[in-house]
Amino acid sequence: MTANGLIVSLMAVLFLIFGYLGVPVAFSLIAGVVIGTLFTPVSLPSIIAQLFNGIDAEPLMAVPFFLLVGELMTSANVVVRIANLSQALVGHVRGGLAQVVTVFSMFFSGMSGSSSADVAVLSRTMARPMAEEGYDAAFVAALIAAAATIANLVPPSIMAVVYGAIGNVSIAGLFLGGIAPGLMIGFGLMIYCYFFGPAGFRRPRSSFGNLA
Amino acid sequence: MKRSYSLVLERDRHLKWRAFDPVEHVLMILCGVTLTGFSTTVFLDVVTRSLGHPWLWLQEVTMTFFVYGIFVGAAAATRRSDHLCLSAITEAMTGRMRLFVETFNRLVVLAAALCMVWFGYLNFLAGFGNFRMPSMTPLASLYAAIPLSGALIALFTVEQLVNGWRNGFAADRRVEERLSA
């Protein structure tokens, strides 16, 4: 391994050590990079200047806008409406709430753009009802974690915005390319829950009037 | 008489001094101002471009709000313990080990914040030689956000360190339950 490779590895290892010890991610990155930079001819002021250069990109402004829209939707009770719609759509299918969680995540991913936001909302709204219906806690956690990954793929994925801004890649192209894989994960999870998941409590099929 | 600040988070109160509550309150207001500021300027930018008479200075104002919003937000998030972190391992610890790891974590944050202060200050000084187009404002006006944010982060980290040593870093379960209820 070259000297540069060793330094990059050192930065990565330090970031992981600090991160797992509980140092906030932003400061783990700064600390890891600053320590690694001490072994290079690069000056430390230029590294700190990268804090500014990294955010001096207009596409990144989409991130707080998505978060703002997410907050507005939460205060408008949209989350409960999505949960009701998901239940009306797939609550009667084998798997019950497991199917509802997956469909809920597919809808909510299209609004939040963040898998952490997805996990937070799904854990708050769906984890308790699932536990009350007898779903295994490990299955619930695994399903929510897996379903939340859809948010990183489908528009408006914050990950796609950041990757596009940093890598100079078309963000619209990334959004377009993420739709099919996102849907595939969603439908894949639904199929898995149908055949291999717990049967769950199946609700009566909703009428078209209920859906509307 | 104690004055209450509506925007101050009561979580982890044992790690906070009431004397710094006004600072958190002001930072939260500034976050709101910057968020409103860049939302408005982006909206005006789109409108003026659509009308065929773009105001070119709007992009500069937008970026100023955005940059200050991020660094002010980073400082506010430090006091509110809102930064993204993997706290499960640390929270599972107790006693001296917990004290040691929590102290180490905050010393890492403090070191990073002091780097932001000193090297950010050097960038700020160098920024007087570079200018933003088209207003020709020195880039130092934006670079100033880094040492300011670093100083606030360092201040809040010292606050957490001192209070953590005095009261312990673990949260009071009764307070947490009352707040979550």
Short mmCIF file of N, CA and C in Angstrom, two decimals, chain A residues 55-162:
data_model
loop_
_atom_site.label_atom_id
_atom_site.label_comp_id
_atom_site.label_asym_id
_atom_site.label_seq_id
_atom_site.Cartn_x
_atom_site.Cartn_y
_atom_site.Cartn_z
N ILE A 55 -19.86 23.03 1.44
CA ILE A 55 -21.29 23.40 1.49
C ILE A 55 -21.62 24.54 0.55
N ASP A 56 -20.59 25.10 -0.10
CA ASP A 56 -20.83 26.23 -1.02
C ASP A 56 -21.32 25.69 -2.37
N ALA A 57 -22.40 24.91 -2.34
CA ALA A 57 -22.94 24.33 -3.57
C ALA A 57 -24.46 24.47 -3.54
N GLU A 58 -24.99 25.10 -4.57
CA GLU A 58 -26.44 25.36 -4.58
C GLU A 58 -27.31 24.11 -4.51
N PRO A 59 -26.93 22.99 -5.18
CA PRO A 59 -27.80 21.80 -5.09
C PRO A 59 -28.02 21.33 -3.66
N LEU A 60 -27.03 21.57 -2.77
CA LEU A 60 -27.17 21.10 -1.38
C LEU A 60 -28.30 21.82 -0.64
N MET A 61 -28.72 22.96 -1.18
CA MET A 61 -29.82 23.68 -0.53
C MET A 61 -31.12 22.89 -0.58
N ALA A 62 -31.14 21.90 -1.47
CA ALA A 62 -32.35 21.05 -1.55
C ALA A 62 -32.55 20.29 -0.24
N VAL A 63 -31.44 19.99 0.47
CA VAL A 63 -31.54 19.16 1.69
C VAL A 63 -32.40 19.83 2.76
N PRO A 64 -32.07 21.09 3.18
CA PRO A 64 -32.96 21.70 4.18
C PRO A 64 -34.38 21.92 3.68
N PHE A 65 -34.52 22.11 2.37
CA PHE A 65 -35.89 22.27 1.84
C PHE A 65 -36.69 20.98 2.00
N PHE A 66 -36.06 19.84 1.75
CA PHE A 66 -36.76 18.56 1.94
C PHE A 66 -37.13 18.37 3.41
N LEU A 67 -36.18 18.73 4.29
CA LEU A 67 -36.44 18.59 5.73
C LEU A 67 -37.61 19.49 6.14
N LEU A 68 -37.62 20.70 5.58
CA LEU A 68 -38.70 21.65 5.90
C LEU A 68 -40.04 21.11 5.44
N VAL A 69 -40.06 20.56 4.21
CA VAL A 69 -41.32 20.00 3.69
C VAL A 69 -41.77 18.83 4.56
N GLY A 70 -40.80 18.00 5.00
CA GLY A 70 -41.11 16.87 5.88
C GLY A 70 -41.77 17.34 7.17
N GLU A 71 -41.20 18.44 7.76
CA GLU A 71 -41.76 18.99 8.99
C GLU A 71 -43.18 19.51 8.76
N LEU A 72 -43.36 20.22 7.62
CA LEU A 72 -44.69 20.77 7.31
C LEU A 72 -45.71 19.64 7.15
N MET A 73 -45.29 18.56 6.48
CA MET A 73 -46.21 17.44 6.26
C MET A 73 -46.54 16.75 7.60
N THR A 74 -45.53 16.64 8.46
CA THR A 74 -45.78 16.02 9.76
C THR A 74 -46.80 16.84 10.54
N SER A 75 -46.64 18.18 10.52
CA SER A 75 -47.58 19.01 11.28
C SER A 75 -48.95 19.02 10.63
N ALA A 76 -49.04 18.65 9.34
CA ALA A 76 -50.34 18.61 8.67
C ALA A 76 -50.99 17.23 8.80
N ASN A 77 -50.44 16.39 9.69
CA ASN A 77 -51.03 15.07 9.96
C ASN A 77 -51.00 14.13 8.75
N VAL A 78 -50.06 14.39 7.85
CA VAL A 78 -49.99 13.58 6.63
C VAL A 78 -49.57 12.14 6.96
N VAL A 79 -48.72 12.00 8.01
CA VAL A 79 -48.21 10.67 8.36
C VAL A 79 -49.36 9.71 8.68
N VAL A 80 -50.32 10.20 9.49
CA VAL A 80 -51.45 9.35 9.86
C VAL A 80 -52.28 9.00 8.62
N ARG A 81 -52.44 9.96 7.74
CA ARG A 81 -53.23 9.70 6.52
C ARG A 81 -52.54 8.66 5.64
N ILE A 82 -51.19 8.75 5.55
CA ILE A 82 -50.46 7.76 4.74
C ILE A 82 -50.61 6.37 5.36
N ALA A 83 -50.52 6.32 6.70
CA ALA A 83 -50.66 5.03 7.39
C ALA A 83 -52.04 4.44 7.12
N ASN A 84 -53.07 5.29 7.18
CA ASN A 84 -54.44 4.82 6.91
C ASN A 84 -54.60 4.33 5.48
N LEU A 85 -54.00 5.09 4.55
CA LEU A 85 -54.08 4.70 3.13
C LEU A 85 -53.37 3.37 2.90
N SER A 86 -52.17 3.22 3.49
CA SER A 86 -51.42 1.98 3.32
C SER A 86 -52.22 0.80 3.88
N GLN A 87 -52.86 1.03 5.03
CA GLN A 87 -53.64 -0.05 5.65
C GLN A 87 -54.84 -0.41 4.77
N ALA A 88 -55.46 0.62 4.19
CA ALA A 88 -56.61 0.35 3.31
C ALA A 88 -56.18 -0.40 2.05
N LEU A 89 -54.94 -0.11 1.58
CA LEU A 89 -54.47 -0.74 0.34
C LEU A 89 -54.06 -2.20 0.54
N VAL A 90 -53.26 -2.46 1.59
CA VAL A 90 -52.68 -3.80 1.73
C VAL A 90 -52.93 -4.45 3.09
N GLY A 91 -53.74 -3.83 3.94
CA GLY A 91 -53.98 -4.38 5.28
C GLY A 91 -54.61 -5.75 5.25
N HIS A 92 -55.30 -6.09 4.14
CA HIS A 92 -55.99 -7.38 4.04
C HIS A 92 -55.09 -8.49 3.49
N VAL A 93 -53.90 -8.12 3.02
CA VAL A 93 -53.00 -9.12 2.42
C VAL A 93 -52.29 -9.90 3.52
N ARG A 94 -51.90 -11.15 3.24
CA ARG A 94 -51.19 -11.95 4.24
C ARG A 94 -49.93 -11.21 4.68
N GLY A 95 -49.73 -11.11 5.98
CA GLY A 95 -48.62 -10.33 6.51
C GLY A 95 -49.13 -9.14 7.30
N GLY A 96 -50.34 -8.69 6.95
CA GLY A 96 -50.99 -7.61 7.70
C GLY A 96 -50.14 -6.35 7.82
N LEU A 97 -49.77 -6.02 9.03
CA LEU A 97 -49.04 -4.77 9.28
C LEU A 97 -47.65 -4.77 8.63
N ALA A 98 -47.06 -5.95 8.41
CA ALA A 98 -45.75 -6.00 7.74
C ALA A 98 -45.88 -5.43 6.32
N GLN A 99 -46.97 -5.77 5.65
CA GLN A 99 -47.22 -5.23 4.30
C GLN A 99 -47.47 -3.72 4.39
N VAL A 100 -48.22 -3.33 5.44
CA VAL A 100 -48.54 -1.91 5.62
C VAL A 100 -47.26 -1.09 5.81
N VAL A 101 -46.33 -1.63 6.62
CA VAL A 101 -45.05 -0.92 6.86
C VAL A 101 -44.30 -0.70 5.56
N THR A 102 -44.27 -1.72 4.71
CA THR A 102 -43.52 -1.61 3.46
C THR A 102 -44.15 -0.57 2.53
N VAL A 103 -45.48 -0.61 2.41
CA VAL A 103 -46.15 0.35 1.53
C VAL A 103 -46.04 1.76 2.11
N PHE A 104 -46.18 1.87 3.43
CA PHE A 104 -46.02 3.16 4.10
C PHE A 104 -44.64 3.74 3.78
N SER A 105 -43.62 2.88 3.87
CA SER A 105 -42.26 3.35 3.62
C SER A 105 -42.09 3.79 2.17
N MET A 106 -42.75 3.07 1.24
CA MET A 106 -42.64 3.46 -0.18
C MET A 106 -43.26 4.84 -0.39
N PHE A 107 -44.37 5.11 0.27
CA PHE A 107 -45.00 6.44 0.15
C PHE A 107 -44.15 7.50 0.83
N PHE A 108 -43.75 7.20 2.07
CA PHE A 108 -43.07 8.21 2.87
C PHE A 108 -41.68 8.54 2.31
N SER A 109 -41.03 7.54 1.68
CA SER A 109 -39.72 7.78 1.06
C SER A 109 -39.82 8.86 0.00
N GLY A 110 -40.94 8.88 -0.67
CA GLY A 110 -41.14 9.87 -1.73
C GLY A 110 -41.33 11.28 -1.20
N MET A 111 -41.40 11.42 0.12
CA MET A 111 -41.54 12.75 0.70
C MET A 111 -40.34 13.17 1.52
N SER A 112 -39.77 12.22 2.28
CA SER A 112 -38.72 12.62 3.23
C SER A 112 -37.35 12.66 2.57
N GLY A 113 -37.02 11.67 1.75
CA GLY A 113 -35.70 11.61 1.12
C GLY A 113 -34.60 11.15 2.08
N SER A 114 -34.98 10.77 3.28
CA SER A 114 -33.96 10.39 4.27
C SER A 114 -34.35 9.09 4.94
N SER A 115 -33.43 8.12 4.94
CA SER A 115 -33.75 6.84 5.56
C SER A 115 -33.85 6.97 7.07
N SER A 116 -33.06 7.90 7.67
CA SER A 116 -33.16 8.09 9.13
C SER A 116 -34.54 8.62 9.50
N ALA A 117 -35.07 9.56 8.67
CA ALA A 117 -36.41 10.10 8.94
C ALA A 117 -37.44 8.98 8.82
N ASP A 118 -37.24 8.12 7.82
CA ASP A 118 -38.15 6.99 7.62
C ASP A 118 -38.17 6.07 8.84
N VAL A 119 -36.95 5.74 9.31
CA VAL A 119 -36.85 4.84 10.48
C VAL A 119 -37.53 5.48 11.68
N ALA A 120 -37.27 6.79 11.88
CA ALA A 120 -37.85 7.48 13.04
C ALA A 120 -39.38 7.44 12.98
N VAL A 121 -39.93 7.77 11.81
CA VAL A 121 -41.40 7.82 11.69
C VAL A 121 -42.00 6.42 11.79
N LEU A 122 -41.40 5.44 11.09
CA LEU A 122 -41.94 4.07 11.13
C LEU A 122 -41.87 3.49 12.54
N SER A 123 -40.76 3.76 13.25
CA SER A 123 -40.63 3.22 14.61
C SER A 123 -41.70 3.81 15.51
N ARG A 124 -41.97 5.11 15.36
CA ARG A 124 -42.94 5.76 16.22
C ARG A 124 -44.37 5.32 15.91
N THR A 125 -44.67 5.20 14.60
CA THR A 125 -46.07 4.96 14.25
C THR A 125 -46.42 3.47 14.17
N MET A 126 -45.50 2.64 13.70
CA MET A 126 -45.88 1.26 13.38
C MET A 126 -45.31 0.21 14.34
N ALA A 127 -44.18 0.51 15.00
CA ALA A 127 -43.53 -0.53 15.81
C ALA A 127 -44.43 -0.99 16.96
N ARG A 128 -45.08 -0.05 17.64
CA ARG A 128 -45.91 -0.44 18.78
C ARG A 128 -47.13 -1.27 18.37
N PRO A 129 -47.91 -0.82 17.35
CA PRO A 129 -49.03 -1.68 16.92
C PRO A 129 -48.59 -3.07 16.48
N MET A 130 -47.41 -3.15 15.84
CA MET A 130 -46.93 -4.48 15.39
C MET A 130 -46.59 -5.35 16.60
N ALA A 131 -45.95 -4.73 17.62
CA ALA A 131 -45.61 -5.49 18.83
C ALA A 131 -46.88 -5.98 19.51
N GLU A 132 -47.92 -5.12 19.54
CA GLU A 132 -49.18 -5.50 20.18
C GLU A 132 -49.87 -6.64 19.45
N GLU A 133 -49.62 -6.73 18.13
CA GLU A 133 -50.24 -7.82 17.36
C GLU A 133 -49.38 -9.08 17.36
N GLY A 134 -48.28 -9.05 18.11
CA GLY A 134 -47.49 -10.27 18.32
C GLY A 134 -46.34 -10.47 17.35
N TYR A 135 -45.98 -9.46 16.58
CA TYR A 135 -44.84 -9.61 15.69
C TYR A 135 -43.56 -9.65 16.53
N ASP A 136 -42.60 -10.45 16.11
CA ASP A 136 -41.32 -10.55 16.79
C ASP A 136 -40.58 -9.21 16.68
N ALA A 137 -40.01 -8.73 17.80
CA ALA A 137 -39.35 -7.42 17.81
C ALA A 137 -38.19 -7.37 16.79
N ALA A 138 -37.45 -8.48 16.68
CA ALA A 138 -36.32 -8.51 15.74
C ALA A 138 -36.82 -8.39 14.29
N PHE A 139 -37.96 -9.05 14.00
CA PHE A 139 -38.53 -8.98 12.65
C PHE A 139 -38.97 -7.54 12.35
N VAL A 140 -39.61 -6.90 13.33
CA VAL A 140 -40.09 -5.53 13.14
C VAL A 140 -38.91 -4.60 12.86
N ALA A 141 -37.85 -4.74 13.68
CA ALA A 141 -36.67 -3.87 13.51
C ALA A 141 -36.03 -4.10 12.14
N ALA A 142 -35.90 -5.36 11.75
CA ALA A 142 -35.26 -5.68 10.46
C ALA A 142 -36.10 -5.15 9.30
N LEU A 143 -37.43 -5.31 9.41
CA LEU A 143 -38.31 -4.85 8.33
C LEU A 143 -38.25 -3.33 8.18
N ILE A 144 -38.31 -2.63 9.31
CA ILE A 144 -38.26 -1.16 9.26
C ILE A 144 -36.93 -0.69 8.69
N ALA A 145 -35.84 -1.30 9.14
CA ALA A 145 -34.51 -0.91 8.65
C ALA A 145 -34.39 -1.17 7.15
N ALA A 146 -34.90 -2.31 6.70
CA ALA A 146 -34.80 -2.65 5.27
C ALA A 146 -35.70 -1.75 4.43
N ALA A 147 -36.91 -1.50 4.92
CA ALA A 147 -37.86 -0.67 4.15
C ALA A 147 -37.37 0.77 4.06
N ALA A 148 -36.67 1.24 5.10
CA ALA A 148 -36.22 2.64 5.11
C ALA A 148 -35.13 2.90 4.07
N THR A 149 -34.46 1.83 3.60
CA THR A 149 -33.40 2.05 2.60
C THR A 149 -33.96 2.55 1.28
N ILE A 150 -35.27 2.37 1.09
CA ILE A 150 -35.90 2.86 -0.15
C ILE A 150 -35.70 4.37 -0.28
N ALA A 151 -35.71 5.06 0.88
CA ALA A 151 -35.61 6.53 0.87
C ALA A 151 -34.29 7.01 0.27
N ASN A 152 -33.25 6.16 0.34
CA ASN A 152 -31.96 6.57 -0.24
C ASN A 152 -31.95 6.46 -1.75
N LEU A 153 -32.94 5.79 -2.32
CA LEU A 153 -32.93 5.55 -3.77
C LEU A 153 -33.93 6.43 -4.52
N VAL A 154 -35.17 6.48 -4.01
CA VAL A 154 -36.20 7.18 -4.77
C VAL A 154 -36.13 8.68 -4.54
N PRO A 155 -36.59 9.47 -5.52
CA PRO A 155 -36.63 10.92 -5.31
C PRO A 155 -37.55 11.26 -4.15
N PRO A 156 -37.29 12.24 -3.33
CA PRO A 156 -36.15 13.17 -3.37
C PRO A 156 -35.04 12.73 -2.42
N SER A 157 -34.29 11.70 -2.81
CA SER A 157 -33.25 11.16 -1.94
C SER A 157 -32.18 12.21 -1.63
N ILE A 158 -31.96 12.47 -0.34
CA ILE A 158 -30.92 13.42 0.07
C ILE A 158 -29.55 12.89 -0.32
N MET A 159 -29.39 11.56 -0.21
CA MET A 159 -28.13 10.91 -0.59
C MET A 159 -27.80 11.21 -2.06
N ALA A 160 -28.82 11.14 -2.93
CA ALA A 160 -28.60 11.40 -4.36
C ALA A 160 -28.20 12.85 -4.58
N VAL A 161 -28.82 13.76 -3.82
CA VAL A 161 -28.50 15.18 -3.96
C VAL A 161 -27.05 15.43 -3.56
N VAL A 162 -26.64 14.87 -2.42
CA VAL A 162 -25.28 15.08 -1.93
C VAL A 162 -24.27 14.43 -2.89
#
